[in-house]
C-alpha positions as a LaTeX table, in Angstrom:
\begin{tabular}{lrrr}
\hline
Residue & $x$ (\AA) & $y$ (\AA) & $z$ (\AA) \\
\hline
Unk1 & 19.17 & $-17.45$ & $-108.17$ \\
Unk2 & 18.49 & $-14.34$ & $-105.96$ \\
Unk3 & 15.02 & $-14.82$ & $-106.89$ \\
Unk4 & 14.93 & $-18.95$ & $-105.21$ \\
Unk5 & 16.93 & $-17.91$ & $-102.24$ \\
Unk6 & 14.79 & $-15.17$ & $-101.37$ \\
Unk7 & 11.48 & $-17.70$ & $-101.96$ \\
Unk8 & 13.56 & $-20.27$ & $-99.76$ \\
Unk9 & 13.77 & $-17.91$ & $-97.01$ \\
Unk10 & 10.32 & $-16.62$ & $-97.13$ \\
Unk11 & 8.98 & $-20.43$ & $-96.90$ \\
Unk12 & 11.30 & $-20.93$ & $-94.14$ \\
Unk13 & 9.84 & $-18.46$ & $-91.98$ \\
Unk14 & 6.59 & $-18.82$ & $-93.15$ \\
Unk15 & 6.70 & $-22.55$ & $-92.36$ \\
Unk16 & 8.23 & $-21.64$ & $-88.82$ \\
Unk17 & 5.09 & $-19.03$ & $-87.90$ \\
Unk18 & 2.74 & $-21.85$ & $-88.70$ \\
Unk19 & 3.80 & $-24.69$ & $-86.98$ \\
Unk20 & 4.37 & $-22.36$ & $-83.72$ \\
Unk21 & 1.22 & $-20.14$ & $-84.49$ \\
Unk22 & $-1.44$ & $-22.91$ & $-85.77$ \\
Unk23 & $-1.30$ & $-24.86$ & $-82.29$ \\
Unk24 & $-1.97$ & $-21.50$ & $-80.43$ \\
Unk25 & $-5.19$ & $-20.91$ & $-82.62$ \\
Unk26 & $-6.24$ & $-23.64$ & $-82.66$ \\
Unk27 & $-6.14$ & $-23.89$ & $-78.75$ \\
Unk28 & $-7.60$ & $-20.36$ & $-78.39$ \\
Unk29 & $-10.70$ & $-22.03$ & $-80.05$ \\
Unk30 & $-10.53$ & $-25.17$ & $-77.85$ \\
Unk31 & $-14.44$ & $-25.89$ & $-76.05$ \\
Unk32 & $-11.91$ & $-26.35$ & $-73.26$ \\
Unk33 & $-11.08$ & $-22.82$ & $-72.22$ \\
Unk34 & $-15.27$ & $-22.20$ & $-71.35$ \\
Unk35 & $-14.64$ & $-24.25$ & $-67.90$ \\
Unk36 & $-10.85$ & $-22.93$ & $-66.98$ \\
Unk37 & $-10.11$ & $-19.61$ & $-65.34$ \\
Unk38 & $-8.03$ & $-16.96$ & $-66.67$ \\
Unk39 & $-5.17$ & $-17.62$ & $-65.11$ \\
Unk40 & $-5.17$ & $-21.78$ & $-65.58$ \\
Unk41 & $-5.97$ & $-19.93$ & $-69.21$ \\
Unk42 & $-2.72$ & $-17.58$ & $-69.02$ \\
Unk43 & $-0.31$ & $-20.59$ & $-68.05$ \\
Unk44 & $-1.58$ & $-23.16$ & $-70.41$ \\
Unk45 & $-0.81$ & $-20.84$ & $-72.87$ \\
Unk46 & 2.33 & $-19.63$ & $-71.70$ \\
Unk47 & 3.29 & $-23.60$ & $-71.48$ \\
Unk48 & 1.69 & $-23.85$ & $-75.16$ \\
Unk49 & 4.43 & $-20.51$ & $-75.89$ \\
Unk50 & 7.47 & $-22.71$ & $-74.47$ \\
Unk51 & 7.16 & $-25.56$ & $-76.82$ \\
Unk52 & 6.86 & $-23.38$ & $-79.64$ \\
Unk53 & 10.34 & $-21.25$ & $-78.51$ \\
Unk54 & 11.88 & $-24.86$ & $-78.29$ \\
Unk55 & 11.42 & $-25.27$ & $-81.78$ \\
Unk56 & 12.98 & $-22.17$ & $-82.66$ \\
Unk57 & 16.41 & $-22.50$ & $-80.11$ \\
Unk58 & 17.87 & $-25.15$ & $-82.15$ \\
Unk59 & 16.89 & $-23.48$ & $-85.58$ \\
Unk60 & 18.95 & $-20.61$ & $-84.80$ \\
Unk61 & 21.82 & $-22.46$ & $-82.98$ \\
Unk62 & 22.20 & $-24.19$ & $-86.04$ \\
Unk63 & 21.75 & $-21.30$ & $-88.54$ \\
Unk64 & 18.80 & $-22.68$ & $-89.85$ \\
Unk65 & 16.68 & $-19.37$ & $-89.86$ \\
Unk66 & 17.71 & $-17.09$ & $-93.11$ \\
Unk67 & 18.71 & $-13.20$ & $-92.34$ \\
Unk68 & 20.17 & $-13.57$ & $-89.30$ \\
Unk69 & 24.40 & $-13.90$ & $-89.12$ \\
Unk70 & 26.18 & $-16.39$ & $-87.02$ \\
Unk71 & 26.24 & $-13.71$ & $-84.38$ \\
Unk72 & 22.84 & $-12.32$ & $-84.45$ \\
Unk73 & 21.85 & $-15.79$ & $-83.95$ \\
Unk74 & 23.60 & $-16.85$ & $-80.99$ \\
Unk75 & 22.39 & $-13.88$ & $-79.69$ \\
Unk76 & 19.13 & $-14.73$ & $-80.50$ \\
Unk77 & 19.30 & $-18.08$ & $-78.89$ \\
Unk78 & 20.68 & $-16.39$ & $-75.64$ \\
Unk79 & 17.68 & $-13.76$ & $-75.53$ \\
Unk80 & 15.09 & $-16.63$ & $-76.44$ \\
Unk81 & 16.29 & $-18.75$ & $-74.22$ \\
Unk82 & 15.66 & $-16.18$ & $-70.87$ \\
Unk83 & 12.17 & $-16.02$ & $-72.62$ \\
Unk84 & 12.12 & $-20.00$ & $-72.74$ \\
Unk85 & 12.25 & $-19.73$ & $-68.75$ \\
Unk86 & 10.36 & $-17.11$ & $-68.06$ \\
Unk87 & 7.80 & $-18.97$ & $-69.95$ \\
Unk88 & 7.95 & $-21.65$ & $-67.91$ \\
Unk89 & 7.72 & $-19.87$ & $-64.49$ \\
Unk90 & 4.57 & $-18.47$ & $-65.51$ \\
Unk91 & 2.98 & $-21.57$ & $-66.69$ \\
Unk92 & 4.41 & $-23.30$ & $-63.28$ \\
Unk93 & 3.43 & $-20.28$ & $-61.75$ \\
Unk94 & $-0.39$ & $-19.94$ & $-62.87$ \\
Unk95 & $-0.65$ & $-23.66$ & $-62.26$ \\
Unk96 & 0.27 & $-23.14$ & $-58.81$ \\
Unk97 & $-2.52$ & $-20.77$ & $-58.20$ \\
Unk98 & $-5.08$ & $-22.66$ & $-59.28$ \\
Unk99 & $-4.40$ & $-25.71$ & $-58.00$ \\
Unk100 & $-1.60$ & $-25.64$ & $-55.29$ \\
Unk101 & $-2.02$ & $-29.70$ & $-54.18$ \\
Unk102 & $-1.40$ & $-30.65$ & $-57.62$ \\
Unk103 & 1.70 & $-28.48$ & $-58.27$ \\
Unk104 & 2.96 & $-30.15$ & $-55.35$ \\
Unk105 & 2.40 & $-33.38$ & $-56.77$ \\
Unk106 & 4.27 & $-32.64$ & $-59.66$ \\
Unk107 & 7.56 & $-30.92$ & $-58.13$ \\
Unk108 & 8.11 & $-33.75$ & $-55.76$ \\
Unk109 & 7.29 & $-36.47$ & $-58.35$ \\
Unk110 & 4.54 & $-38.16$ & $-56.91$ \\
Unk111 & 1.65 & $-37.15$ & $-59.51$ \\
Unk112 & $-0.70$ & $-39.40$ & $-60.79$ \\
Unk113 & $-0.52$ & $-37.52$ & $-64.26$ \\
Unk114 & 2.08 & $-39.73$ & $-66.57$ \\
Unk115 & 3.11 & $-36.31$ & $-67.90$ \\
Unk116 & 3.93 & $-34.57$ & $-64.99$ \\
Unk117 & 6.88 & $-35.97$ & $-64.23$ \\
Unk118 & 8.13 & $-35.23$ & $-67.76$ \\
Unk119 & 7.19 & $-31.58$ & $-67.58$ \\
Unk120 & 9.08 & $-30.81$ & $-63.81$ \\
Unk121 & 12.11 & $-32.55$ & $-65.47$ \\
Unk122 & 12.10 & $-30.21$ & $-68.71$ \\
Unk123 & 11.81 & $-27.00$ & $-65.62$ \\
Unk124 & 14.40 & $-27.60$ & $-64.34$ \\
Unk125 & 17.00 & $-28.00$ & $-66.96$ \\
Unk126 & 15.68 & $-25.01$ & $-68.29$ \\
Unk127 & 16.51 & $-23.19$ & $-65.38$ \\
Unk128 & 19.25 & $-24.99$ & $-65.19$ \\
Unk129 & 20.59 & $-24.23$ & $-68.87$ \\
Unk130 & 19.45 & $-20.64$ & $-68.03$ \\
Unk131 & 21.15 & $-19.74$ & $-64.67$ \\
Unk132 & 24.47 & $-21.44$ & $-65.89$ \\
Unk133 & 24.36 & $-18.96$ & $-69.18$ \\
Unk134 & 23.58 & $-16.49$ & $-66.86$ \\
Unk135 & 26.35 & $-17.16$ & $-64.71$ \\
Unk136 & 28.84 & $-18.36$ & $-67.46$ \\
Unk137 & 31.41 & $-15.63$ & $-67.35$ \\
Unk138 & 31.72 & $-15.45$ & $-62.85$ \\
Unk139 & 31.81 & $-19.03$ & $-63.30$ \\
Unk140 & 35.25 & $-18.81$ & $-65.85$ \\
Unk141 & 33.47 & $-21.60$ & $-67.60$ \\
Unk142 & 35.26 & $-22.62$ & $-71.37$ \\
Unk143 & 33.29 & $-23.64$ & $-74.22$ \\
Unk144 & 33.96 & $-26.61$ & $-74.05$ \\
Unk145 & 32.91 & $-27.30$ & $-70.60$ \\
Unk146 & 29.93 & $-25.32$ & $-71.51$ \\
Unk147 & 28.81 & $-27.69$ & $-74.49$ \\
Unk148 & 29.57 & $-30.59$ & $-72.23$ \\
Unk149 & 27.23 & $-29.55$ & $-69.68$ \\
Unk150 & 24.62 & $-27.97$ & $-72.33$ \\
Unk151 & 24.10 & $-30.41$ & $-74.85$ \\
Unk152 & 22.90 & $-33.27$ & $-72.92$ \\
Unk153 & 20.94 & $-30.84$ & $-70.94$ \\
Unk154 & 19.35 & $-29.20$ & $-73.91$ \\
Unk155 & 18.34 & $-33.13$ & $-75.16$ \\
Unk156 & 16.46 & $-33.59$ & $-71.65$ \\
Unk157 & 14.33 & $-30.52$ & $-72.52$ \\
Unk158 & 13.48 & $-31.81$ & $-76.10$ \\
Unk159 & 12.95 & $-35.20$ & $-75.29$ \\
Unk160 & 11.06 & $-34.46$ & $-71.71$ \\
Unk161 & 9.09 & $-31.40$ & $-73.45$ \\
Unk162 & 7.72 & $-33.29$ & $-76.00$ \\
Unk163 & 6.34 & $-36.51$ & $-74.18$ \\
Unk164 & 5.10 & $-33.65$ & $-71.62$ \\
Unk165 & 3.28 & $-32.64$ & $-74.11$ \\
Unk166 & 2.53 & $-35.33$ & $-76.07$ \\
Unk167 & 1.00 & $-37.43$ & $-72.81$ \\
Unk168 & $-1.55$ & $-34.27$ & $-72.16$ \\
Unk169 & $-4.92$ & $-34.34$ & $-73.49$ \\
Unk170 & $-6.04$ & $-30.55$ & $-72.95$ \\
Unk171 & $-6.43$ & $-27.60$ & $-75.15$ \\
Unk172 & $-4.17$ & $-28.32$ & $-77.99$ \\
Unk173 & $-5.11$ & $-29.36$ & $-81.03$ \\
Unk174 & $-3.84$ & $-33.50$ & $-81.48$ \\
Unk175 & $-2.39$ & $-32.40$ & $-85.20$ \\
Unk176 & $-1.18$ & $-29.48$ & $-84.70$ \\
Unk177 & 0.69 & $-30.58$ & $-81.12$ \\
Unk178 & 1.88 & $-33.67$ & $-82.81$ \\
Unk179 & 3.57 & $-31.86$ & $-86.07$ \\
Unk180 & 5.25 & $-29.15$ & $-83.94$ \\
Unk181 & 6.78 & $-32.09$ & $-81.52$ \\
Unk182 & 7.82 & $-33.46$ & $-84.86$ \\
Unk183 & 9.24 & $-30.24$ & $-85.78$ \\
Unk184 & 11.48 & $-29.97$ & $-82.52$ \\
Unk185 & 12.86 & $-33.72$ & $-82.77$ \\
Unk186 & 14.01 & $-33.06$ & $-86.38$ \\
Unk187 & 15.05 & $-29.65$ & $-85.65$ \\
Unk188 & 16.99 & $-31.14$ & $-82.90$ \\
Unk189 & 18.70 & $-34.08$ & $-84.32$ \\
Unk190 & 19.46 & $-31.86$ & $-87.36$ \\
Unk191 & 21.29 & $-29.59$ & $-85.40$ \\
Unk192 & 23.03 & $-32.24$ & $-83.61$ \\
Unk193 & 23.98 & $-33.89$ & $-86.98$ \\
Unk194 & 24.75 & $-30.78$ & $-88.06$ \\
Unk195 & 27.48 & $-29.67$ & $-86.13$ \\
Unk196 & 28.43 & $-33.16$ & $-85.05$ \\
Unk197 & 28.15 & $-32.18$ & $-81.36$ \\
Unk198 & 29.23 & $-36.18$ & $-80.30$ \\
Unk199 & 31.87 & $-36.45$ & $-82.81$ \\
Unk200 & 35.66 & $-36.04$ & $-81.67$ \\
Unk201 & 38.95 & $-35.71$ & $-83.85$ \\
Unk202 & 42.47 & $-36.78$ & $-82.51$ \\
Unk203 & 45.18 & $-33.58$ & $-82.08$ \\
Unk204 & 49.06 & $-34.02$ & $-83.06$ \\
Unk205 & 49.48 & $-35.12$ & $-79.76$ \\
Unk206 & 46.91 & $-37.86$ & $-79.77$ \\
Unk207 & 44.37 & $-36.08$ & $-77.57$ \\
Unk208 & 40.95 & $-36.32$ & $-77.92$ \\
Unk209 & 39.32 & $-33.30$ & $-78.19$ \\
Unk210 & 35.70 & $-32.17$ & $-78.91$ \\
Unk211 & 35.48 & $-30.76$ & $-82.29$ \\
Unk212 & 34.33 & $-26.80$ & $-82.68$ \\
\hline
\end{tabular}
């Protein structure tokens, strides 16, 4: 029994550093990178990065990831998700130094680029998400109110992430980009199935309260 569990986790894991690390190597060997810069190269990458931590945020919300305790992972997700947006400023960032017009374009929505739009939406309810966690405790806000305003949030990123990166034809690998999008919408709905985020229960008193 010891012997299956321990397999289990190992497979887990394993499985996790392959969909996140196979799209990165695969782009590192992309016939791409010859004609960009290193810092277009640097923020493609760090955008590449992103997708691959939103995978992981909803694995460890929903204690998906083997080893690591209730606490340790809502810990986890906290920590991760500061590196979420801080790998998202430097893609946005290194974009903006190589081509300031075009970052432009993007932030106030009028981009040619059927993925842009997608992309500036998943920014900002990252830093969104991330400031209000951030801010959480001066702000007196309950957990309740905190799930309220997270949750459909945290869908936004998924769902805008993924067609971001789905609608981009650039270094990654089609494959590769396609299973770990998979991954994330899975992960995602799992997680929301999971711990029934949408369903409510009636109290003595006939309220309606979200159930923990």
């Amino acid at each position: 029994m010891k012997g299956r569990r321990s397999a289990r986790a190992s497979l887990i894991w394993v499985v996790l550093a392959l969909a996140i690390g196979v799209p990165i190597a695969l782009a590192a060997g992309s016939e791409q990178l010859a004609w960009r810069g290193p810092v277009y190269i640097l923020a493609g990458f760090a955008g590449i990065i992103a997708l691959g931590l939103v995978l992981v945020q909803p694995l460890l919300i929903g204690g998906y990831l083997p080893g690591l305790s209730a606490y340790r992972g809502r810990r986890a997700h906290h920590w991760i998700g500061g590196a979420l947006a801080l790998a998202v400023v430097i893609h946005v960032a290194g974009l903006w130094i190589t081509s300031p017009p075009d970052m432009i374009d993007a932030l106030t929505y009028t981009s040619p680029t059927p993925f842009s739009p997608f992309g500036v939406t998943a920014m900002w309810a990252i830093f969104t998400v991330a400031l209000m966690a951030l801010l959480r405790r001066r702000l007196g806000l309950r957990l309740r109110t905190w799930r309220i305003v997270h949750i459909p949030l945290a869908i936004v990123i998924v769902a805008c992430s993924v067609a971001h990166c789905l609608l981009i034809e650039g270094t990654m690998e089609t494959i590769s980009k396609a299973a770990l999008c998979v991954l994330i919408l899975v992960a995602t709905v799992k997680v929301m199935i999971d711990l029934q985020v949408w369903r409510k229960r009636r109290t003595p008193r006939g309220e309606s309260v979200a159930r923990q």
